[in-house]
Short mmCIF file of C-alpha atoms in Angstrom, two decimals:
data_model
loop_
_atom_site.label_atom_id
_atom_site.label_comp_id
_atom_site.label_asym_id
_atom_site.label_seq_id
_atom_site.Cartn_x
_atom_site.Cartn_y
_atom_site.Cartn_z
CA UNK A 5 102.64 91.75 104.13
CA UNK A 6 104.25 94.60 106.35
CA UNK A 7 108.02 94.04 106.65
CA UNK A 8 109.08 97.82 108.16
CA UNK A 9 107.19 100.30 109.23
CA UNK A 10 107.77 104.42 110.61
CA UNK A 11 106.59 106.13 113.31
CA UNK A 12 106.78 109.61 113.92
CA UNK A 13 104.24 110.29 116.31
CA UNK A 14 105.90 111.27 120.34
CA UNK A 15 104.58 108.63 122.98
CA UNK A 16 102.95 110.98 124.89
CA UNK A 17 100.39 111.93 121.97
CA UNK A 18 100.16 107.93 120.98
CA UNK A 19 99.15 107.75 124.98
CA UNK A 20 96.72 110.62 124.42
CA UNK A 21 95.07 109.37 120.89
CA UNK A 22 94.66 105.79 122.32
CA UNK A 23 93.58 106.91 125.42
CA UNK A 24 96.32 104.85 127.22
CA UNK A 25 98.51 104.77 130.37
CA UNK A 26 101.93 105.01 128.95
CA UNK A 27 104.87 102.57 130.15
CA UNK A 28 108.09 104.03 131.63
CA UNK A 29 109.94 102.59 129.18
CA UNK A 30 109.19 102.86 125.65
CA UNK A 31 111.10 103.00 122.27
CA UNK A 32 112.71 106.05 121.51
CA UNK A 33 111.40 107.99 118.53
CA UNK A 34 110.93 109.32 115.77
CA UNK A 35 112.04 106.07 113.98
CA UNK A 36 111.81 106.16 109.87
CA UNK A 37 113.05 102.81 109.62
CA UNK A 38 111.33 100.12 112.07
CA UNK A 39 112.59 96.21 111.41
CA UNK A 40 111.55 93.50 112.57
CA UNK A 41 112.80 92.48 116.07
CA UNK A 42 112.97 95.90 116.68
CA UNK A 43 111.03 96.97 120.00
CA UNK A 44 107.61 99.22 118.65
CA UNK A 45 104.67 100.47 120.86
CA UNK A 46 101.80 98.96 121.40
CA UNK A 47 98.32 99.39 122.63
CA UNK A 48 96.56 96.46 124.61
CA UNK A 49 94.25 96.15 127.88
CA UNK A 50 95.64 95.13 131.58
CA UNK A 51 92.68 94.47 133.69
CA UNK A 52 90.55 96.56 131.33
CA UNK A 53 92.89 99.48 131.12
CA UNK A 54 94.74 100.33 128.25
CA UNK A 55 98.61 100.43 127.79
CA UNK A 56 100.98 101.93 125.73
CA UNK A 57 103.71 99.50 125.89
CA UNK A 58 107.45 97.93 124.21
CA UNK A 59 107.01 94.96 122.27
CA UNK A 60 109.34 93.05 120.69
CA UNK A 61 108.08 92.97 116.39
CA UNK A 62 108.53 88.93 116.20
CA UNK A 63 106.15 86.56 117.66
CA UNK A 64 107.66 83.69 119.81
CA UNK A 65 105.82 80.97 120.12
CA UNK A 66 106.02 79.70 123.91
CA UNK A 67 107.50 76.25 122.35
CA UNK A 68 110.32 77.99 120.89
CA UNK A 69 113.59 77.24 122.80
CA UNK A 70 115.58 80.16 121.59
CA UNK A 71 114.48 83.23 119.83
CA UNK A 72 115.89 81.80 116.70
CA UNK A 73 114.27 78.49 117.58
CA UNK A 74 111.76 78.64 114.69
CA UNK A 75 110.58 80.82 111.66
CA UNK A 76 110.61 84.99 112.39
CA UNK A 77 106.99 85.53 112.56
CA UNK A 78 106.67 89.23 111.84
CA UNK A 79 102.65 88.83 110.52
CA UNK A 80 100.03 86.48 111.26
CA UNK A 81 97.44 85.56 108.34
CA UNK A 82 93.93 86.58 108.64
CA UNK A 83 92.66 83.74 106.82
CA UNK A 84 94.19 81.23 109.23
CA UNK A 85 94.71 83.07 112.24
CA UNK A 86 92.45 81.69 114.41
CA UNK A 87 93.58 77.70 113.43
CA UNK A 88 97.49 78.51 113.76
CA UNK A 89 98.57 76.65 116.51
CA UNK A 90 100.98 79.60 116.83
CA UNK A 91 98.09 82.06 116.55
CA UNK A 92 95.05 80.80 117.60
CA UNK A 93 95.28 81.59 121.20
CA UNK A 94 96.68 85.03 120.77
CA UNK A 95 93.83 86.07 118.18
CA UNK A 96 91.02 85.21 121.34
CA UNK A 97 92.58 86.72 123.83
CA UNK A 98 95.77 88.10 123.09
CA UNK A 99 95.19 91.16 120.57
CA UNK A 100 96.70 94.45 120.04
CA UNK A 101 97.38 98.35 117.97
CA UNK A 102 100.12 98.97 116.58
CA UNK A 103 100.80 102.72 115.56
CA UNK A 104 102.52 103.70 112.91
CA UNK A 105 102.71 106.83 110.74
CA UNK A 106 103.06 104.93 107.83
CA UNK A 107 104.31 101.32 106.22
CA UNK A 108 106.96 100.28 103.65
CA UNK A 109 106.32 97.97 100.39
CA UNK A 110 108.34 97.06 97.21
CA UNK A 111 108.28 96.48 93.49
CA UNK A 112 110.86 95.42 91.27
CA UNK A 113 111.79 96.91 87.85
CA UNK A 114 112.85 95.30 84.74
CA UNK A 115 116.86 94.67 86.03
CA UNK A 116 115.65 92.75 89.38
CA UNK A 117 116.04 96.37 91.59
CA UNK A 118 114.10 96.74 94.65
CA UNK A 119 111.58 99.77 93.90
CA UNK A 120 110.65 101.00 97.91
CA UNK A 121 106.97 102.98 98.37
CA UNK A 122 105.24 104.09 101.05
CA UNK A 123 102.18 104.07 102.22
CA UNK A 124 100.36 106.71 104.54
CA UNK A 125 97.04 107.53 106.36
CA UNK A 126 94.71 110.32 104.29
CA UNK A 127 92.61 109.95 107.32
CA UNK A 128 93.92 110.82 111.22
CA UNK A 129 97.84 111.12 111.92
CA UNK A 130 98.31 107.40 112.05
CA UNK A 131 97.50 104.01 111.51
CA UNK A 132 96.89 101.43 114.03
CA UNK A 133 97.72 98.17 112.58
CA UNK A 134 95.65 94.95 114.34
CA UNK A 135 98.16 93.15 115.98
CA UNK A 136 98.61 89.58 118.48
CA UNK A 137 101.11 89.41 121.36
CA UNK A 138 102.40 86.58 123.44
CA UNK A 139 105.00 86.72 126.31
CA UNK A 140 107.86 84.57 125.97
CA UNK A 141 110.40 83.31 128.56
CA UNK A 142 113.59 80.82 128.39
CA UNK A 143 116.61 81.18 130.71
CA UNK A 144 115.76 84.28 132.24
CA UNK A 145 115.49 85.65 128.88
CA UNK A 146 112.02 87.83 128.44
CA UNK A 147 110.12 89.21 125.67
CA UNK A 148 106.71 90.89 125.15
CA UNK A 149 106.30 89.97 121.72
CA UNK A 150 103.85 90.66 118.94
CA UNK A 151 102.62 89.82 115.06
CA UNK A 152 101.11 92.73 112.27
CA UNK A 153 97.90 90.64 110.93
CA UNK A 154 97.78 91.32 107.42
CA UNK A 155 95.15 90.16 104.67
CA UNK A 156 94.06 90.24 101.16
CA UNK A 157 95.16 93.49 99.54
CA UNK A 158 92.73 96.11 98.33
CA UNK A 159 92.99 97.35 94.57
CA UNK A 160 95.47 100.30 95.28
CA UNK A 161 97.78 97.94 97.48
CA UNK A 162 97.52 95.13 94.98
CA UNK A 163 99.95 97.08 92.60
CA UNK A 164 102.54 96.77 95.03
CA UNK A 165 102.15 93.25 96.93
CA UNK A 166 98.94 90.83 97.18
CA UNK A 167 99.14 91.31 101.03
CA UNK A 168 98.58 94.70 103.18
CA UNK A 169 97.88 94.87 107.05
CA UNK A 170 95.29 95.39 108.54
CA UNK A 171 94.54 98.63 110.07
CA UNK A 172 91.63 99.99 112.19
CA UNK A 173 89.65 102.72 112.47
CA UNK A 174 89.54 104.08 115.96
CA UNK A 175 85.81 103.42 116.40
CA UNK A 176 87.17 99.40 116.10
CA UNK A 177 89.73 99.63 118.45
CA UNK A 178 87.81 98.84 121.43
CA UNK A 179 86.13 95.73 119.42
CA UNK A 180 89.63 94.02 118.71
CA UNK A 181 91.10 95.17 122.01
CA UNK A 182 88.19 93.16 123.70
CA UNK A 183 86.76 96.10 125.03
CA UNK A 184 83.01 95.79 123.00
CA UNK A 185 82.70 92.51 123.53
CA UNK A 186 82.85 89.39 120.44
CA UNK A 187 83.09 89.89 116.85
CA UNK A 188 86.71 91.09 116.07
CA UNK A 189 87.41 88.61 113.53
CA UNK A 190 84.95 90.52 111.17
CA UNK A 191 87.50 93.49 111.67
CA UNK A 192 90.21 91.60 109.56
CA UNK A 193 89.33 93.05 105.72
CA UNK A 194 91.92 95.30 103.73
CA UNK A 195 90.81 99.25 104.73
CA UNK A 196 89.11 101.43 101.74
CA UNK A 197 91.47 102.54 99.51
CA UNK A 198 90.39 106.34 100.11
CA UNK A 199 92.14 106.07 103.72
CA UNK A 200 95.43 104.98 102.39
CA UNK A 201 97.91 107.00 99.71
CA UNK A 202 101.11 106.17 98.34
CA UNK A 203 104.79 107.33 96.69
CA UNK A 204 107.97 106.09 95.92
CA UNK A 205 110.99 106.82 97.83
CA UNK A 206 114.55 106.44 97.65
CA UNK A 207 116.45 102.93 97.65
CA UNK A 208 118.60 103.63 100.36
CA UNK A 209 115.41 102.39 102.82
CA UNK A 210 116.45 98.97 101.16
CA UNK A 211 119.35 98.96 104.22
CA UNK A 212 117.69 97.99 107.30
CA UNK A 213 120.57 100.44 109.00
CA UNK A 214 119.24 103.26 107.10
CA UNK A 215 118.29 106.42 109.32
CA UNK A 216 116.50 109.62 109.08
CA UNK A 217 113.38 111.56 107.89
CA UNK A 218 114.59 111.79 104.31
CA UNK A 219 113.78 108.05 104.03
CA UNK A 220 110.20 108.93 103.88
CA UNK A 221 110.09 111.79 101.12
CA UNK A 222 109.02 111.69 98.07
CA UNK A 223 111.30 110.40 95.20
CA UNK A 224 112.00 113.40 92.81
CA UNK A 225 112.09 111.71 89.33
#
C-alpha cells in the first residue's frame, strides 16, 4: 500500500518535468511527511492540456454524504480497479501522476514496534505514482480528490509489505493520462526493483505531525 509519502521537488520544476500548466494554488512544499487527506499535486489533462493541480489524498465517492460518509480510500487496487463501483469510472476516464520524491513503509520487530523505511527513485528525481481522481460536492463543500493505485509488490518491496504503488516511467505518462490512446491498464505491474532503493529511518515519522528533512535520513545504527 502507500500510506505517506514526501515531496521535495518546488512546483515550478514538477510543472517543468511534467510538462504542465501549473495552478495558482498549490500545496506548499517541501513536505517530508504527506498524510492522507492532506492536499498533494497532481498531474492530469483539461481539454488535452496538462495540469499541475491540489488534490485532496482521499477518494470520495460522489454517493458519499459527508467526507466521513464511508471508508478513507487513500489507494485503489489494481486487480479490481476497473469493477469497483467506487473505481471503475475514475480508472476510464478519470486518471492521474502523483509526484513524489519518495514513499514511506513499515515493519515490525520482535516487541510489536513500528520499524519506518523509505523508499526512493535510483532513476530521475521523482516518482510519479498512477493515480484516479473524482470531484466531490455536498453543501457547498468541494473537493478535487484522488486514490494512489497500488499492486502486487516486487521482491525488494515484498520484505516490507505485500503491496507497493504503482509508479510510471515518464515514457507511460501520456498512456495513463489518456494522451496515447487505450491500453493503460497494462501499466498497473510493480516497477523493476533496480529503479527503487531503500533505508530505515527514525520512528519519530510514526507521528503523522512529524516535520522536517531529518525524517528522511538514514537511520545511523
Amino acid at each position: 500500500m502507500c500510506g505517506r509519502f514526501s515531496l521535495t521537488l518546488p512546483s515550478d520544476a514538477m510543472a517543468q518535468l511534467f510538462q504542465a500548466v501549473p495552478a495558482n494554488a498549490l500545496p506548499e512544499g517541501p513536505n517530508y511527511n504527506i498524510c492522507p487527506t492532506n492536499q498533494v499535486h497532481a498531474v492530469h489533462l483539461v481539454d488535452g492540456t496538462r495540469r499541475l493541480v491540489s488534490m485532496r489524498w482521499g477518494f470520495l465517492p460522489q454517493w458519499y454524504k459527508t467526507e466521513n460518509g464511508g471508508p478513507l480510500l487513500i489507494n485503489a487496487r489494481a486487480e479490481t480497479i476497473a469493477d469497483k463501483p467506487a473505481f471503475k469510472s475514475a480508472c476510464r476516464t478519470r486518471r492521474c501522476l502523483i509526484p513524489a520524491s519518495g514513499f514511506y513503509e513499515w515493519t515490525k520487530d520482535e516487541k510489536g514496534n513500528r520499524l519506518p523505511w523509505y523508499t526512493y527513485p535510483t532513476q530521475g528525481p521523482i516518482l510519479a505514482f498512477a493515480g484516479i481522481w473524482q470531484d466531490w460536492e455536498r453543501d457547498g463543500v468541494a473537493h478535487r480528490t484522488c486514490a494512489i493505485v497500488t499492486t502486487a509488490a516486487g521482491d525488494k518491496m515484498s520484505a516490507l509489505h505485500h503491496r507497493q504503488p504503482v509508479t510510471l516511467d515518464p515514457d507511460q505518462w501520456p498512456l495513463w493520462l489518456g494522451e496515447a490512446g487505450h491500453g493503460a491498464a497494462r501499466l498497473m505491474t510493480a516497477a523493476p526493483d533496480r529503479t527503487l532503493a531503500l533505508y530505515r529511518v527514525d520512528p519519530k515519522v510514526n507521528s503523522n505531525r512529524a516535520t522536517g528533512a531529518d525524517l528522511i535520513e538514514p537511520l545511523i545504527p
